[in-house]
Coordinates of C-alpha atoms in Angstrom, one line a residue:
M19 CA 16.6 21.0 -16.3
M20 CA 13.6 22.3 -18.3
K21 CA 11.2 24.5 -16.4
K22 CA 7.9 22.8 -15.6
L23 CA 4.9 24.0 -17.5
K24 CA 2.1 25.6 -15.5
V25 CA -1.4 24.1 -15.7
L26 CA -4.6 25.7 -14.2
E27 CA -7.1 22.9 -13.5
V28 CA -10.7 24.2 -13.3
N29 CA -13.9 22.6 -12.2
K30 CA -17.0 23.6 -10.2
A31 CA -16.2 21.5 -7.2
Y32 CA -13.5 19.3 -5.6
F33 CA -13.1 16.5 -3.1
P34 CA -14.7 15.9 -0.5
H35 CA -17.6 16.8 -2.8
I36 CA -18.9 13.4 -4.1
G37 CA -19.2 13.0 -7.8
G38 CA -17.6 11.2 -10.8
I39 CA -16.1 14.4 -12.3
E40 CA -14.8 15.6 -9.0
S41 CA -13.0 12.3 -8.6
L42 CA -11.5 12.7 -12.0
V43 CA -10.3 16.3 -11.3
K44 CA -8.8 15.1 -8.0
Q45 CA -7.0 12.4 -10.0
Y46 CA -5.8 14.9 -12.6
S47 CA -4.6 17.4 -10.1
E48 CA -2.7 14.9 -8.0
E49 CA -1.1 12.9 -10.8
L50 CA -0.3 15.8 -13.2
R51 CA 2.0 17.3 -10.5
K52 CA 4.6 14.7 -11.5
Y53 CA 4.9 16.6 -14.8
F54 CA 3.6 20.1 -14.3
E55 CA 3.1 22.9 -11.8
V56 CA -0.6 22.5 -11.0
Q57 CA -3.0 25.0 -9.5
T58 CA -6.6 24.0 -9.0
L59 CA -9.5 26.4 -8.9
V60 CA -13.0 25.4 -7.9
C61 CA -16.0 26.8 -6.0
R62 CA -17.2 26.2 -2.5
D63 CA -20.0 23.7 -2.1
D64 CA -21.7 25.9 0.4
R65 CA -22.1 29.7 0.8
G66 CA -19.1 31.5 2.2
K67 CA -15.8 33.3 1.5
T68 CA -12.9 32.0 -0.5
V69 CA -10.7 29.4 1.2
I70 CA -7.4 27.9 0.2
D71 CA -6.5 24.4 1.5
N72 CA -4.3 21.5 0.7
V73 CA -5.5 18.0 -0.3
N74 CA -2.8 15.3 -0.7
G75 CA -0.2 17.9 -1.7
V76 CA -2.5 19.8 -4.1
E77 CA -3.3 23.5 -3.3
I78 CA -7.0 24.0 -3.8
T79 CA -8.5 27.4 -4.2
R80 CA -12.2 27.2 -3.4
A81 CA -13.8 30.5 -4.5
G82 CA -16.5 32.0 -2.3
S83 CA -20.0 31.2 -3.4
L84 CA -23.5 32.8 -3.1
G85 CA -25.1 29.3 -3.5
T86 CA -25.9 26.9 -6.3
Y87 CA -28.6 27.3 -8.9
F88 CA -29.4 25.0 -11.8
S89 CA -26.5 22.8 -10.5
C90 CA -24.1 25.7 -11.1
P91 CA -22.4 27.7 -8.3
I92 CA -22.8 31.5 -8.4
S93 CA -19.5 33.2 -7.5
L94 CA -18.1 36.6 -8.3
S95 CA -14.9 35.6 -6.5
F96 CA -14.4 32.8 -9.0
M97 CA -14.4 35.3 -11.9
K98 CA -11.7 37.4 -10.1
L99 CA -9.6 34.5 -9.1
F100 CA -9.8 33.0 -12.6
R101 CA -8.6 36.2 -14.1
K102 CA -5.7 36.4 -11.6
M103 CA -4.6 32.8 -11.7
V104 CA -4.8 32.3 -15.4
K105 CA -2.2 35.0 -16.0
N106 CA 0.5 32.6 -14.8
A107 CA -0.7 29.5 -16.7
D108 CA 0.8 28.0 -19.8
I109 CA -2.5 26.1 -20.4
V110 CA -5.9 26.1 -18.6
H111 CA -7.8 22.8 -18.4
I112 CA -11.5 23.4 -17.9
N113 CA -13.9 20.6 -17.0
V114 CA -17.4 21.1 -18.5
P115 CA -20.3 21.6 -18.2
F116 CA -19.4 24.5 -15.9
P117 CA -21.0 27.7 -17.3
L118 CA -19.3 30.0 -14.9
A119 CA -15.9 28.9 -16.3
D120 CA -17.0 29.7 -19.9
V121 CA -17.9 33.2 -18.8
A122 CA -14.8 33.7 -16.8
L123 CA -12.6 32.7 -19.7
L124 CA -14.4 35.1 -22.0
L125 CA -14.0 38.0 -19.6
S126 CA -10.4 37.2 -18.5
G127 CA -8.6 38.4 -21.6
Y128 CA -6.5 35.2 -21.4
K129 CA -4.6 34.6 -24.7
G130 CA -2.9 31.2 -23.9
R131 CA -3.7 27.6 -24.7
V132 CA -7.1 26.2 -23.6
A133 CA -8.0 22.5 -23.1
I134 CA -11.4 21.3 -22.1
S135 CA -12.7 18.0 -21.0
W136 CA -16.2 17.6 -22.2
H137 CA -17.9 15.3 -19.8
S138 CA -21.4 15.6 -21.1
D139 CA -23.9 17.9 -22.8
I140 CA -26.3 19.8 -20.6
V141 CA -29.4 17.6 -20.8
R142 CA -32.1 18.8 -18.4
Q143 CA -31.7 22.6 -18.0
K144 CA -33.2 23.6 -21.3
K145 CA -34.0 27.1 -20.1
L146 CA -30.5 27.6 -19.0
M147 CA -29.2 26.7 -22.4
I148 CA -31.0 29.7 -24.0
F149 CA -28.7 32.0 -22.1
Y150 CA -25.7 29.7 -21.8
K151 CA -25.3 28.4 -25.4
P152 CA -23.5 31.5 -26.8
F153 CA -20.8 31.2 -24.0
M154 CA -20.5 27.5 -24.6
M155 CA -20.0 27.9 -28.3
Y156 CA -17.4 30.5 -27.6
L157 CA -15.5 28.0 -25.4
L158 CA -15.7 25.3 -28.0
K159 CA -14.4 27.6 -30.7
R160 CA -11.7 29.0 -28.3
A161 CA -10.5 25.6 -27.2
D162 CA -7.3 24.2 -28.7
V163 CA -8.1 20.6 -27.8
I164 CA -11.3 18.9 -26.5
F165 CA -11.0 15.7 -24.5
T166 CA -13.9 13.2 -24.5
A167 CA -14.0 9.9 -22.7
T168 CA -15.3 7.8 -25.6
E169 CA -16.2 8.2 -29.3
G170 CA -19.9 8.1 -28.2
H171 CA -19.4 11.5 -26.4
I172 CA -18.6 13.0 -29.8
K173 CA -21.1 11.1 -31.9
Y174 CA -24.1 11.7 -29.7
S175 CA -23.4 15.2 -28.6
D176 CA -25.6 18.0 -30.0
Y177 CA -22.5 20.2 -30.4
L178 CA -19.2 18.3 -30.7
P179 CA -19.5 16.8 -34.2
M180 CA -18.7 20.2 -35.7
F181 CA -15.5 20.4 -33.6
R182 CA -14.5 16.8 -34.3
K183 CA -11.0 17.7 -35.6
K184 CA -10.2 19.2 -32.1
C185 CA -11.4 16.2 -30.2
R186 CA -9.1 13.6 -28.6
I187 CA -10.3 10.4 -26.9
L188 CA -9.1 10.4 -23.3
P189 CA -10.9 7.6 -21.3
Y190 CA -11.6 7.8 -17.6
G191 CA -9.5 5.4 -15.6
I192 CA -8.9 3.6 -12.3
T193 CA -5.9 2.2 -10.6
P194 CA -6.4 -1.6 -10.6
E195 CA -4.2 -2.2 -7.6
D196 CA -6.3 0.1 -5.5
Y197 CA -9.2 -2.3 -5.9
L198 CA -7.6 -5.7 -6.2
E199 CA -5.5 -5.3 -3.0
T200 CA -8.6 -4.6 -0.9
E201 CA -9.4 -7.3 1.6
R202 CA -12.4 -9.3 0.5
S203 CA -15.4 -10.1 2.7
P204 CA -18.9 -11.6 2.3
F205 CA -20.3 -8.1 2.5
L206 CA -23.5 -8.8 0.4
T207 CA -23.7 -12.5 1.1
E208 CA -24.2 -12.0 4.8
K209 CA -27.3 -9.8 4.0
L210 CA -29.0 -12.3 1.7
T211 CA -32.5 -13.5 2.6
D212 CA -31.8 -16.7 0.6
K213 CA -28.1 -17.7 0.7
S214 CA -28.5 -19.4 -2.7
S215 CA -29.6 -16.2 -4.5
V216 CA -27.5 -14.5 -7.2
K217 CA -26.4 -11.1 -6.0
V218 CA -27.2 -8.2 -8.2
F219 CA -25.6 -4.8 -7.3
F220 CA -26.2 -1.2 -8.2
T221 CA -24.6 1.9 -6.8
G222 CA -25.2 5.5 -7.6
R223 CA -27.2 8.6 -6.7
L224 CA -31.0 7.8 -6.5
V225 CA -32.0 10.4 -9.1
Y226 CA -34.2 10.3 -12.2
Y227 CA -31.6 9.4 -14.8
K228 CA -30.1 6.5 -13.0
G229 CA -33.2 4.4 -13.8
V230 CA -33.5 2.5 -10.5
D231 CA -37.3 2.7 -10.8
V232 CA -36.9 0.7 -14.0
L233 CA -34.6 -1.8 -12.2
L234 CA -37.1 -2.3 -9.5
K235 CA -39.9 -2.9 -12.0
A236 CA -37.7 -5.4 -13.8
F237 CA -37.0 -7.2 -10.5
T238 CA -40.7 -8.1 -10.2
K239 CA -40.0 -10.4 -13.1
V240 CA -36.6 -11.7 -11.9
Q241 CA -36.1 -15.1 -10.3
G242 CA -33.4 -16.5 -8.0
C243 CA -31.8 -13.1 -7.4
E244 CA -31.6 -10.5 -4.7
L245 CA -30.8 -6.8 -5.5
F246 CA -28.6 -4.6 -3.4
I247 CA -28.9 -0.8 -3.9
A248 CA -26.2 1.5 -2.5
G249 CA -26.7 5.2 -2.6
T250 CA -29.0 8.0 -1.5
G251 CA -30.9 10.7 -3.3
E252 CA -34.2 12.5 -3.9
F253 CA -35.9 9.3 -5.2
E254 CA -34.9 7.1 -2.2
N255 CA -38.3 7.2 -0.4
R256 CA -40.4 6.5 -3.5
L257 CA -38.1 3.6 -4.5
K258 CA -38.4 2.1 -1.0
F259 CA -42.2 2.5 -1.2
Y260 CA -42.4 0.8 -4.6
A261 CA -40.3 -2.1 -3.4
K262 CA -42.5 -2.6 -0.3
S263 CA -45.8 -2.1 -2.1
H264 CA -44.8 -4.7 -4.8
G265 CA -43.7 -7.4 -2.4
L266 CA -40.0 -6.9 -3.0
S267 CA -38.9 -6.3 0.5
R268 CA -37.2 -9.7 0.9
K269 CA -35.3 -9.6 -2.3
V270 CA -34.3 -5.9 -2.5
H271 CA -31.9 -4.4 0.0
F272 CA -31.3 -0.7 0.3
L273 CA -27.8 -0.1 1.7
G274 CA -27.7 3.7 1.9
F275 CA -24.4 5.4 1.8
L276 CA -21.3 3.1 1.7
S277 CA -17.8 4.0 2.5
D278 CA -15.1 3.5 -0.2
N279 CA -14.0 0.3 1.4
E280 CA -17.5 -1.0 1.8
L281 CA -18.2 -0.2 -1.9
K282 CA -15.2 -2.2 -3.0
Q283 CA -16.3 -5.2 -0.9
A284 CA -19.7 -5.0 -2.4
Y285 CA -18.3 -4.9 -6.0
A286 CA -16.1 -7.9 -5.2
D287 CA -18.9 -9.9 -3.6
C288 CA -21.6 -9.3 -6.2
D289 CA -22.4 -11.7 -9.1
I290 CA -23.8 -9.1 -11.6
F291 CA -23.5 -5.3 -11.7
V292 CA -26.3 -3.3 -13.2
L293 CA -26.3 0.3 -14.5
P294 CA -29.9 0.9 -15.7
S295 CA -29.5 4.6 -16.6
I296 CA -32.2 6.1 -18.8
A297 CA -30.8 9.4 -20.1
K298 CA -27.5 10.6 -21.6
S299 CA -26.8 12.5 -18.4
E300 CA -25.1 9.2 -17.7
A301 CA -22.2 10.0 -19.9
F302 CA -19.8 7.2 -19.0
G303 CA -20.4 5.3 -15.7
I304 CA -17.1 4.9 -13.9
V305 CA -18.9 2.4 -11.6
Q306 CA -18.8 0.0 -14.6
L307 CA -15.0 0.0 -14.4
E308 CA -15.1 -0.5 -10.7
A309 CA -17.2 -3.6 -11.1
M310 CA -15.4 -4.9 -14.1
I311 CA -11.9 -4.8 -12.4
Y312 CA -13.3 -7.4 -10.0
G313 CA -14.3 -9.6 -12.9
K314 CA -18.0 -8.9 -12.8
P315 CA -20.3 -8.8 -15.9
V316 CA -22.2 -5.6 -16.4
I317 CA -25.7 -5.0 -17.6
N318 CA -25.9 -1.5 -19.0
T319 CA -28.2 0.5 -21.3
N320 CA -27.8 1.5 -25.0
L321 CA -27.7 5.2 -24.3
P322 CA -26.5 7.8 -26.9
S323 CA -23.5 8.4 -24.7
G324 CA -20.3 6.7 -23.7
V325 CA -22.0 4.1 -21.4
P326 CA -22.2 1.2 -23.9
Y327 CA -18.6 1.9 -25.0
V328 CA -17.3 0.9 -21.6
S329 CA -18.8 -2.5 -21.1
I330 CA -19.3 -4.2 -24.5
H331 CA -22.5 -6.2 -25.3
G332 CA -21.9 -9.9 -25.6
K333 CA -18.2 -9.6 -24.4
T334 CA -18.1 -8.1 -21.0
G335 CA -21.8 -8.1 -20.2
L336 CA -25.2 -7.3 -21.8
T337 CA -26.6 -4.1 -23.1
V338 CA -30.4 -3.4 -23.2
P339 CA -32.6 -0.6 -24.3
P340 CA -33.0 2.2 -21.7
S341 CA -36.4 2.3 -19.8
D342 CA -37.2 -1.2 -20.9
S343 CA -37.9 -3.2 -17.8
D344 CA -38.8 -6.4 -19.7
S345 CA -35.5 -6.4 -21.5
L346 CA -33.6 -5.6 -18.3
A347 CA -35.3 -8.5 -16.5
K348 CA -34.5 -10.9 -19.3
A349 CA -30.8 -9.9 -19.2
I350 CA -30.6 -10.3 -15.5
N351 CA -32.3 -13.7 -15.7
K352 CA -30.0 -14.8 -18.5
L353 CA -26.9 -14.1 -16.6
A354 CA -28.3 -15.4 -13.3
D355 CA -29.1 -18.7 -14.9
D356 CA -25.7 -19.2 -16.6
R357 CA -22.7 -19.1 -14.2
N358 CA -20.3 -20.0 -17.0
M359 CA -21.4 -17.0 -19.0
R360 CA -21.1 -14.7 -16.0
E361 CA -17.6 -15.8 -15.3
A362 CA -16.4 -15.7 -18.9
M363 CA -17.8 -12.2 -19.4
G364 CA -16.3 -11.2 -16.0
R365 CA -12.8 -12.3 -17.1
N366 CA -13.2 -10.3 -20.3
A367 CA -14.3 -7.3 -18.3
Q368 CA -11.3 -7.4 -16.0
K369 CA -8.9 -7.7 -19.0
R370 CA -10.7 -4.7 -20.7
V371 CA -10.2 -2.4 -17.7
T372 CA -6.6 -3.4 -17.2
K373 CA -5.8 -2.8 -20.9
N374 CA -7.9 0.2 -21.8
F375 CA -8.8 2.1 -18.6
N376 CA -5.6 2.0 -16.4
E377 CA -5.3 5.4 -14.7
K378 CA -1.5 5.5 -15.0
Q379 CA -1.6 5.1 -18.8
I380 CA -4.4 7.7 -19.1
I381 CA -2.6 10.3 -17.1
Q382 CA 0.5 9.8 -19.2
K383 CA -1.6 10.4 -22.3
L384 CA -3.1 13.5 -20.8
H385 CA 0.3 14.8 -20.0
R386 CA 1.4 14.2 -23.5
F387 CA -1.7 16.0 -25.0
L388 CA -1.3 19.0 -22.8
A389 CA 2.5 19.3 -23.4
E390 CA 2.0 19.1 -27.1
E391 CA -0.6 21.8 -27.1
V392 CA 1.6 24.2 -25.1
R393 CA 4.6 23.7 -27.4
K394 CA 2.6 24.2 -30.7

């Protein structure tokens, strides 16, 4: 029997931290254990010393942290642990952006294979980029393979086009059965003010780049629909104030935080899913997949990222310009007024996820890519 290859999975955080990338790293860590010996190194969410715990059979080393600045943990322990753990690895898989990992790799003296998953460019922290860019360019030059979720991640990145030969498309995925086997309920229907309304659903953090303010502005021009917003964040109070001050209280419902089961019920019970993001910080939008697997059409925005590559305009939903409330309102009204169109696009959406974004197939592809790199 061949000895299993050793993979060090690296990210800034891990479950129960809530985030799309953290969900992916959890998926990678758990599923790659079928093929490799996997160790996972992350940082603590809070201040404190290093802890080691076990999550679903995966040993997680959470490096001690001094706190988080510019969305990045500060941890001397991480640097030491990286240097120690990478010595036993056949390949290290780093999820970026995570500046601390770039620096740790440079200082570790590691000579083995390096794979990185490029989830997005750093968009907002322009000042950070002044100091970080040399380390980032080192990582991109040092990497043996660069995974991106869509072609759009490469095309619209400020940095990846010059490394295109190293890039491999590795979509994000979900397990269809985990969603389709969930017991259905009228989770949104029972909250409707008018039971005949078309149910429009959004879920995500209530932060600037999600564009929920644009969605609320659009809803002042939408007829026959009610909007359900699931999530919390720094924009929550101002969004609620806008809805109230613009007479939207009866047609906009703020649901707050929803459990995993409640989210699935909401996806299954909605008629239209909307992802109105306004900046390429929204690099993919896994929530699109979660709505699509239930046969729901998606309205997304034409961002210079992977978002419009997930749900395709005219086939699985509609794509509108970002920050354009008029176009967004027209798209919602168009789908709301045409049930046959909604259902046809929904069927296409479910087929697309099943064929192109099935987690099992994607993990097999990741396994093959990593194994090929080690054996070169």
